Amino acid sequence: IAGITQAPTSQILAAGRRMTLRCTQDMRHNAMYWYRQDLGLGLRLIHYSNTAGTTGKGEVPDGYSVSRANTDDFPLTLASAVPSQTSVYFCASSVTGGKGKAFFGQGTRLTVV
Amino acid sequence: KQEVTQIPAALSVPEGENLVLNCSFTDSAIYNLQWFRQDPGKGLTSLLLIQSSQREQTSGRLNASLDKSSGRSTLYIAASQPGDSATYLCAVILGGATNKLIFGTGTLLAVQP
């Protein structure tokens, strides 16, 4: 089934630990995004990539890093997790130029304790 | 800075009623606008995408309009059903090379049987 796959679905993580959230799409979309969703704050953009090999910072990039080695994969890394990074994380993709709909994964629920 | 606002934050209607959800944005220099649906604990599903040059888009019982000059979009749902109960989010994509989606905080819709 075409779409976006995120892993893991949920995770409890000790503060200070490093973690990578995985995101893979099979639609050959050039643009990919990472958002976090928090109650009362909505969806906020963490990082984005317009094409393989390039990345950019979103609204809340601190404490997160991304890489885009190929078209399909866009992992998000928390170098040293803190409790304020407890959130639901969504990966999304779209064609570039804003011409097409954005497709979202099912999310990763992360709790940092 | 682009800000996207959705009013009301929550809405409860009886089954069969027609309803309108509102979305406003502060910067009219958008490339397109999308309406999404989110069910509890799930990812986002794109419902309608309106390009900046368009005035409206229709899909089944859904009709979305866009007025760039006034910074407003509406999502009209005809003959609402209990299955329409969900959170509805609008998002604008900024012009230029960024392809960033900026989200509103959503309207939680409950359709009572």
PDB file of C-alpha atoms in Angstrom, chain B residues 56-112:
ATOM      1  CA  GLU B  56     -13.224  26.581  -4.627  1.00  0.00           C
ATOM      2  CA  GLN B  57     -12.950  22.813  -4.726  1.00  0.00           C
ATOM      3  CA  THR B  58     -15.626  20.177  -4.222  1.00  0.00           C
ATOM      4  CA  SER B  59     -15.465  16.550  -3.208  1.00  0.00           C
ATOM      5  CA  GLY B  60     -18.734  14.766  -2.478  1.00  0.00           C
ATOM      6  CA  ARG B  61     -20.477  16.537   0.406  1.00  0.00           C
ATOM      7  CA  LEU B  62     -17.471  18.801   0.993  1.00  0.00           C
ATOM      8  CA  ASN B  63     -16.912  22.204  -0.586  1.00  0.00           C
ATOM      9  CA  ALA B  64     -13.961  24.425   0.226  1.00  0.00           C
ATOM     10  CA  SER B  65     -13.685  28.053  -0.830  1.00  0.00           C
ATOM     11  CA  LEU B  66     -10.727  30.400  -0.837  1.00  0.00           C
ATOM     12  CA  ASP B  67     -10.635  34.200  -0.770  1.00  0.00           C
ATOM     13  CA  LYS B  68      -6.959  35.160  -0.782  1.00  0.00           C
ATOM     14  CA  SER B  69      -7.577  38.903  -0.653  1.00  0.00           C
ATOM     15  CA  SER B  70      -9.473  38.648   2.623  1.00  0.00           C
ATOM     16  CA  GLY B  71      -7.317  35.823   3.989  1.00  0.00           C
ATOM     17  CA  ARG B  72     -10.190  33.398   4.456  1.00  0.00           C
ATOM     18  CA  SER B  73     -11.241  29.884   3.588  1.00  0.00           C
ATOM     19  CA  THR B  74     -14.374  27.962   4.494  1.00  0.00           C
ATOM     20  CA  LEU B  75     -15.135  24.259   4.507  1.00  0.00           C
ATOM     21  CA  TYR B  76     -18.799  23.521   3.913  1.00  0.00           C
ATOM     22  CA  ILE B  77     -20.093  20.090   4.924  1.00  0.00           C
ATOM     23  CA  ALA B  78     -23.541  19.204   3.597  1.00  0.00           C
ATOM     24  CA  ALA B  79     -25.949  16.834   5.322  1.00  0.00           C
ATOM     25  CA  SER B  80     -23.573  16.021   8.173  1.00  0.00           C
ATOM     26  CA  GLN B  81     -23.294  12.450   9.442  1.00  0.00           C
ATOM     27  CA  PRO B  82     -21.940  10.992  12.719  1.00  0.00           C
ATOM     28  CA  GLY B  83     -19.021   9.625  10.702  1.00  0.00           C
ATOM     29  CA  ASP B  84     -17.970  13.206   9.972  1.00  0.00           C
ATOM     30  CA  SER B  85     -17.034  13.633  13.631  1.00  0.00           C
ATOM     31  CA  ALA B  86     -13.323  14.469  13.730  1.00  0.00           C
ATOM     32  CA  THR B  87     -10.924  17.386  13.999  1.00  0.00           C
ATOM     33  CA  TYR B  88     -10.688  19.476  10.849  1.00  0.00           C
ATOM     34  CA  LEU B  89      -7.482  21.377  10.167  1.00  0.00           C
ATOM     35  CA  CYS B  90      -6.650  23.922   7.527  1.00  0.00           C
ATOM     36  CA  ALA B  91      -3.099  24.588   6.390  1.00  0.00           C
ATOM     37  CA  VAL B  92      -1.553  27.105   4.036  1.00  0.00           C
ATOM     38  CA  ILE B  93       1.555  26.453   2.018  1.00  0.00           C
ATOM     39  CA  LEU B  94       3.816  29.439   1.657  1.00  0.00           C
ATOM     40  CA  GLY B  95       5.031  30.650  -1.665  1.00  0.00           C
ATOM     41  CA  GLY B  96       8.637  30.462  -2.769  1.00  0.00           C
ATOM     42  CA  ALA B  97      10.920  27.468  -2.386  1.00  0.00           C
ATOM     43  CA  THR B  98      10.077  26.405   1.146  1.00  0.00           C
ATOM     44  CA  ASN B  99       6.936  24.336   0.592  1.00  0.00           C
ATOM     45  CA  LYS B 100       6.146  24.731   4.285  1.00  0.00           C
ATOM     46  CA  LEU B 101       2.648  23.919   5.511  1.00  0.00           C
ATOM     47  CA  ILE B 102       1.457  26.203   8.317  1.00  0.00           C
ATOM     48  CA  PHE B 103      -1.452  24.739  10.267  1.00  0.00           C
ATOM     49  CA  GLY B 104      -4.342  26.177  12.197  1.00  0.00           C
ATOM     50  CA  THR B 105      -5.202  24.610  15.558  1.00  0.00           C
ATOM     51  CA  GLY B 106      -8.290  22.907  14.199  1.00  0.00           C
ATOM     52  CA  THR B 107     -12.034  22.634  14.790  1.00  0.00           C
ATOM     53  CA  LEU B 108     -13.290  19.614  16.727  1.00  0.00           C
ATOM     54  CA  LEU B 109     -16.593  18.579  15.147  1.00  0.00           C
ATOM     55  CA  ALA B 110     -19.116  16.307  16.822  1.00  0.00           C
ATOM     56  CA  VAL B 111     -22.169  15.243  14.813  1.00  0.00           C
ATOM     57  CA  GLN B 112     -24.857  13.900  17.127  1.00  0.00           C
TER      58      GLN B 112
END
